[in-house]
């Protein structure tokens, strides 16, 4: 690592760099959120599951950050992107940075993300960009497992006790306004979509909504009406929660720049 | 001066000793992680592929590859990660599958796995995520023993 360490340098972000960073940030932030459960999960099997889900996501983030470094061509490593950017430079969806809350909140947040990410990565396997297509082929297999696991929990909690159902409904009321952002393309992405490098996320909405509808029916949940979607994460406008998350995630690397162990 | 073909043969022999730290009975060739070995200048280039994107064993495997080649006197050795086409459990060798069974781990299958201890087909999934990213936790309802099964990817 060179002169970048500790400095919040903003290099010109091309649309492709912003895009790749966005997907890397989604995976890193959600992976970090899940890893916060380590040592706190309700049962042993779930402790292992959450750690594995986190590991998959952090692995996907690493592949994407590595590619972001190649695109940028300024010698930044995956660690530079993860540890030495400030909240306004993060490009993740607001959904993934929402705090864990209780187990219902964590599993519902994961289900909503996976219902989008599974078909998203499957579609991205056809990207005209060979690296993104290759990363997609890995991520898609992993997200299929994530979707199944999270959907099982949403059904189990929704169709469980009155208390588990109440908690899941409360989580849904909190999280639903953040789901619209998943299907929004940013202005700068039009050329990437036209070139077949990325897909328009709006095209995934019917598939994701069908999955969500099917699981909600089984869970006895009603999809809330929403007249105002929360967005801005892709442009660096985040909730307070991201600052707290990054304070934990980045503390060690920023306190001891270049440390290895 | 050793010819490129000789060097590749010697490198492959050295790499046959490199195993997966999470699945010690299996070599990287058994797992399909080892994609190719090619002559590269005076040394060799080793192409490997990650099994799962977050597999923590890849760092150790890369170090083990370098160490094995250094010990065999093959230098310089470069290790390159190749992502496409994506690794699949179909790449596990027949020998690798037998070694997994012998180690008490059910090999990957699209059907419910048979119990690696008593071979009963009466098994149930306990958790889709096991002790490592590549395994799920199952239980045999005949002999009652829990066991790991390699996830199908």
PDB file of C-alpha atoms in Angstrom, chain B residues 11-147:
ATOM      1  CA  UNK B  11       5.702 -29.489 -11.256  1.00  0.00           C
ATOM      2  CA  UNK B  12       2.613 -31.684 -11.563  1.00  0.00           C
ATOM      3  CA  UNK B  13       4.307 -34.368  -9.461  1.00  0.00           C
ATOM      4  CA  UNK B  14       5.159 -31.783  -6.795  1.00  0.00           C
ATOM      5  CA  UNK B  15       1.598 -30.400  -6.866  1.00  0.00           C
ATOM      6  CA  UNK B  16       0.177 -33.896  -6.292  1.00  0.00           C
ATOM      7  CA  UNK B  17       1.275 -33.445  -2.658  1.00  0.00           C
ATOM      8  CA  UNK B  18      -0.719 -30.219  -2.190  1.00  0.00           C
ATOM      9  CA  UNK B  19      -3.973 -30.854  -0.357  1.00  0.00           C
ATOM     10  CA  UNK B  20      -6.923 -28.707   0.715  1.00  0.00           C
ATOM     11  CA  UNK B  21      -6.363 -27.589   4.339  1.00  0.00           C
ATOM     12  CA  UNK B  22     -10.088 -27.957   5.050  1.00  0.00           C
ATOM     13  CA  UNK B  23     -10.314 -31.383   3.368  1.00  0.00           C
ATOM     14  CA  UNK B  24      -6.867 -32.900   3.961  1.00  0.00           C
ATOM     15  CA  UNK B  25      -7.512 -36.220   2.175  1.00  0.00           C
ATOM     16  CA  UNK B  26      -8.112 -34.374  -1.111  1.00  0.00           C
ATOM     17  CA  UNK B  27      -5.443 -32.953  -3.360  1.00  0.00           C
ATOM     18  CA  UNK B  28      -6.069 -29.768  -5.293  1.00  0.00           C
ATOM     19  CA  UNK B  29      -6.203 -31.903  -8.435  1.00  0.00           C
ATOM     20  CA  UNK B  30      -8.909 -34.156  -6.884  1.00  0.00           C
ATOM     21  CA  UNK B  31     -10.972 -31.053  -6.134  1.00  0.00           C
ATOM     22  CA  UNK B  32     -10.586 -29.520  -9.565  1.00  0.00           C
ATOM     23  CA  UNK B  33      -8.919 -26.417  -8.077  1.00  0.00           C
ATOM     24  CA  UNK B  34      -5.783 -27.100 -10.129  1.00  0.00           C
ATOM     25  CA  UNK B  35      -6.707 -26.006 -13.604  1.00  0.00           C
ATOM     26  CA  UNK B  36      -3.471 -26.138 -15.524  1.00  0.00           C
ATOM     27  CA  UNK B  37       0.310 -26.059 -15.268  1.00  0.00           C
ATOM     28  CA  UNK B  38       2.182 -24.395 -18.111  1.00  0.00           C
ATOM     29  CA  UNK B  39       5.835 -23.676 -18.811  1.00  0.00           C
ATOM     30  CA  UNK B  40       6.545 -19.998 -18.243  1.00  0.00           C
ATOM     31  CA  UNK B  41      10.022 -18.726 -19.136  1.00  0.00           C
ATOM     32  CA  UNK B  42      12.471 -20.590 -16.877  1.00  0.00           C
ATOM     33  CA  UNK B  43       9.718 -21.636 -14.461  1.00  0.00           C
ATOM     34  CA  UNK B  44       6.054 -22.534 -14.478  1.00  0.00           C
ATOM     35  CA  UNK B  45       2.699 -20.875 -14.158  1.00  0.00           C
ATOM     36  CA  UNK B  46       0.005 -22.638 -12.138  1.00  0.00           C
ATOM     37  CA  UNK B  47      -3.632 -21.831 -12.867  1.00  0.00           C
ATOM     38  CA  UNK B  48      -6.063 -22.352 -10.008  1.00  0.00           C
ATOM     39  CA  UNK B  49      -9.749 -21.672  -9.579  1.00  0.00           C
ATOM     40  CA  UNK B  50     -11.625 -20.778  -6.379  1.00  0.00           C
ATOM     41  CA  UNK B  51     -14.297 -23.228  -5.269  1.00  0.00           C
ATOM     42  CA  UNK B  52     -16.428 -20.644  -3.426  1.00  0.00           C
ATOM     43  CA  UNK B  53     -15.770 -16.919  -3.694  1.00  0.00           C
ATOM     44  CA  UNK B  54     -15.205 -16.613   0.051  1.00  0.00           C
ATOM     45  CA  UNK B  55     -13.188 -19.810   0.509  1.00  0.00           C
ATOM     46  CA  UNK B  56     -10.518 -18.933   3.098  1.00  0.00           C
ATOM     47  CA  UNK B  57      -8.448 -21.960   2.055  1.00  0.00           C
ATOM     48  CA  UNK B  58      -7.395 -20.343  -1.234  1.00  0.00           C
ATOM     49  CA  UNK B  59      -4.737 -18.194   0.435  1.00  0.00           C
ATOM     50  CA  UNK B  60      -3.214 -21.220   2.149  1.00  0.00           C
ATOM     51  CA  UNK B  61      -3.459 -23.307  -0.997  1.00  0.00           C
ATOM     52  CA  UNK B  62      -1.584 -20.640  -2.963  1.00  0.00           C
ATOM     53  CA  UNK B  63       1.160 -20.595  -0.327  1.00  0.00           C
ATOM     54  CA  UNK B  64       1.312 -24.413  -0.323  1.00  0.00           C
ATOM     55  CA  UNK B  65       1.672 -24.469  -4.121  1.00  0.00           C
ATOM     56  CA  UNK B  66       4.596 -22.035  -3.963  1.00  0.00           C
ATOM     57  CA  UNK B  67       6.249 -24.053  -1.187  1.00  0.00           C
ATOM     58  CA  UNK B  68       5.845 -27.386  -3.018  1.00  0.00           C
ATOM     59  CA  UNK B  69       7.333 -25.978  -6.220  1.00  0.00           C
ATOM     60  CA  UNK B  70      10.194 -24.292  -4.365  1.00  0.00           C
ATOM     61  CA  UNK B  71      11.026 -27.571  -2.648  1.00  0.00           C
ATOM     62  CA  UNK B  72      11.061 -29.320  -6.028  1.00  0.00           C
ATOM     63  CA  UNK B  73      13.502 -26.651  -7.253  1.00  0.00           C
ATOM     64  CA  UNK B  74      11.101 -25.205  -9.803  1.00  0.00           C
ATOM     65  CA  UNK B  75      11.481 -21.437  -9.973  1.00  0.00           C
ATOM     66  CA  UNK B  76      10.144 -18.963 -10.686  1.00  0.00           C
ATOM     67  CA  UNK B  77       6.611 -20.159 -10.019  1.00  0.00           C
ATOM     68  CA  UNK B  78       3.627 -17.953 -10.646  1.00  0.00           C
ATOM     69  CA  UNK B  79       0.133 -18.737  -9.386  1.00  0.00           C
ATOM     70  CA  UNK B  80      -2.746 -17.214 -11.292  1.00  0.00           C
ATOM     71  CA  UNK B  81      -6.423 -17.343 -10.280  1.00  0.00           C
ATOM     72  CA  UNK B  82      -8.847 -18.043 -13.108  1.00  0.00           C
ATOM     73  CA  UNK B  83     -12.542 -17.331 -12.561  1.00  0.00           C
ATOM     74  CA  UNK B  84     -14.156 -18.481 -15.811  1.00  0.00           C
ATOM     75  CA  UNK B  85     -15.639 -20.949 -16.318  1.00  0.00           C
ATOM     76  CA  UNK B  86     -16.794 -21.098 -12.695  1.00  0.00           C
ATOM     77  CA  UNK B  87     -15.730 -24.103 -10.640  1.00  0.00           C
ATOM     78  CA  UNK B  88     -18.398 -26.712 -10.169  1.00  0.00           C
ATOM     79  CA  UNK B  89     -18.600 -29.795  -7.976  1.00  0.00           C
ATOM     80  CA  UNK B  90     -18.800 -31.792 -11.233  1.00  0.00           C
ATOM     81  CA  UNK B  91     -15.028 -31.263 -11.423  1.00  0.00           C
ATOM     82  CA  UNK B  92     -14.367 -33.478  -8.410  1.00  0.00           C
ATOM     83  CA  UNK B  93     -12.508 -36.563  -9.574  1.00  0.00           C
ATOM     84  CA  UNK B  94     -13.890 -40.076  -9.002  1.00  0.00           C
ATOM     85  CA  UNK B  95     -10.950 -40.684  -6.684  1.00  0.00           C
ATOM     86  CA  UNK B  96     -11.759 -37.470  -4.830  1.00  0.00           C
ATOM     87  CA  UNK B  97     -15.341 -38.615  -4.299  1.00  0.00           C
ATOM     88  CA  UNK B  98     -14.136 -41.935  -2.866  1.00  0.00           C
ATOM     89  CA  UNK B  99     -11.720 -40.137  -0.540  1.00  0.00           C
ATOM     90  CA  UNK B 100     -14.541 -37.892   0.700  1.00  0.00           C
ATOM     91  CA  UNK B 101     -16.763 -40.898   1.475  1.00  0.00           C
ATOM     92  CA  UNK B 102     -13.896 -42.617   3.274  1.00  0.00           C
ATOM     93  CA  UNK B 103     -13.421 -39.467   5.386  1.00  0.00           C
ATOM     94  CA  UNK B 104     -17.105 -39.546   6.424  1.00  0.00           C
ATOM     95  CA  UNK B 105     -18.176 -36.730   4.100  1.00  0.00           C
ATOM     96  CA  UNK B 106     -20.943 -37.465   1.591  1.00  0.00           C
ATOM     97  CA  UNK B 107     -19.814 -36.488  -1.937  1.00  0.00           C
ATOM     98  CA  UNK B 108     -21.879 -33.838  -3.784  1.00  0.00           C
ATOM     99  CA  UNK B 109     -25.103 -35.127  -5.288  1.00  0.00           C
ATOM    100  CA  UNK B 110     -28.288 -33.488  -6.516  1.00  0.00           C
ATOM    101  CA  UNK B 111     -30.340 -36.040  -4.565  1.00  0.00           C
ATOM    102  CA  UNK B 112     -30.321 -36.324  -0.759  1.00  0.00           C
ATOM    103  CA  UNK B 113     -26.944 -37.873   0.119  1.00  0.00           C
ATOM    104  CA  UNK B 114     -26.539 -41.433   1.387  1.00  0.00           C
ATOM    105  CA  UNK B 115     -25.100 -41.790   4.868  1.00  0.00           C
ATOM    106  CA  UNK B 116     -21.307 -42.130   4.462  1.00  0.00           C
ATOM    107  CA  UNK B 117     -21.198 -44.497   7.492  1.00  0.00           C
ATOM    108  CA  UNK B 118     -24.046 -46.973   6.930  1.00  0.00           C
ATOM    109  CA  UNK B 119     -24.958 -46.127   3.298  1.00  0.00           C
ATOM    110  CA  UNK B 120     -28.614 -45.647   4.206  1.00  0.00           C
ATOM    111  CA  UNK B 121     -30.548 -43.351   1.862  1.00  0.00           C
ATOM    112  CA  UNK B 122     -32.726 -42.254   4.825  1.00  0.00           C
ATOM    113  CA  UNK B 123     -31.084 -38.900   5.606  1.00  0.00           C
ATOM    114  CA  UNK B 124     -32.336 -35.438   6.547  1.00  0.00           C
ATOM    115  CA  UNK B 125     -30.884 -31.950   6.232  1.00  0.00           C
ATOM    116  CA  UNK B 126     -30.054 -30.275   9.562  1.00  0.00           C
ATOM    117  CA  UNK B 127     -28.473 -27.111   8.134  1.00  0.00           C
ATOM    118  CA  UNK B 128     -27.665 -26.070   4.580  1.00  0.00           C
ATOM    119  CA  UNK B 129     -24.510 -24.469   5.965  1.00  0.00           C
ATOM    120  CA  UNK B 130     -21.937 -26.618   7.749  1.00  0.00           C
ATOM    121  CA  UNK B 131     -18.526 -26.319   9.335  1.00  0.00           C
ATOM    122  CA  UNK B 132     -17.001 -24.935   6.133  1.00  0.00           C
ATOM    123  CA  UNK B 133     -18.436 -23.065   3.157  1.00  0.00           C
ATOM    124  CA  UNK B 134     -18.369 -26.201   1.004  1.00  0.00           C
ATOM    125  CA  UNK B 135     -20.334 -28.472   3.339  1.00  0.00           C
ATOM    126  CA  UNK B 136     -23.865 -28.867   4.688  1.00  0.00           C
ATOM    127  CA  UNK B 137     -24.884 -30.676   7.875  1.00  0.00           C
ATOM    128  CA  UNK B 138     -27.049 -33.805   7.493  1.00  0.00           C
ATOM    129  CA  UNK B 139     -28.218 -36.608   9.760  1.00  0.00           C
ATOM    130  CA  UNK B 140     -28.821 -40.264   9.005  1.00  0.00           C
ATOM    131  CA  UNK B 141     -32.224 -41.341  10.335  1.00  0.00           C
ATOM    132  CA  UNK B 142     -31.157 -45.024  10.201  1.00  0.00           C
ATOM    133  CA  UNK B 143     -27.932 -44.945  12.249  1.00  0.00           C
ATOM    134  CA  UNK B 144     -28.724 -41.527  13.812  1.00  0.00           C
ATOM    135  CA  UNK B 145     -25.236 -40.166  13.114  1.00  0.00           C
ATOM    136  CA  UNK B 146     -24.858 -36.581  11.905  1.00  0.00           C
ATOM    137  CA  UNK B 147     -22.516 -36.149   8.942  1.00  0.00           C
TER     138      UNK B 147
END
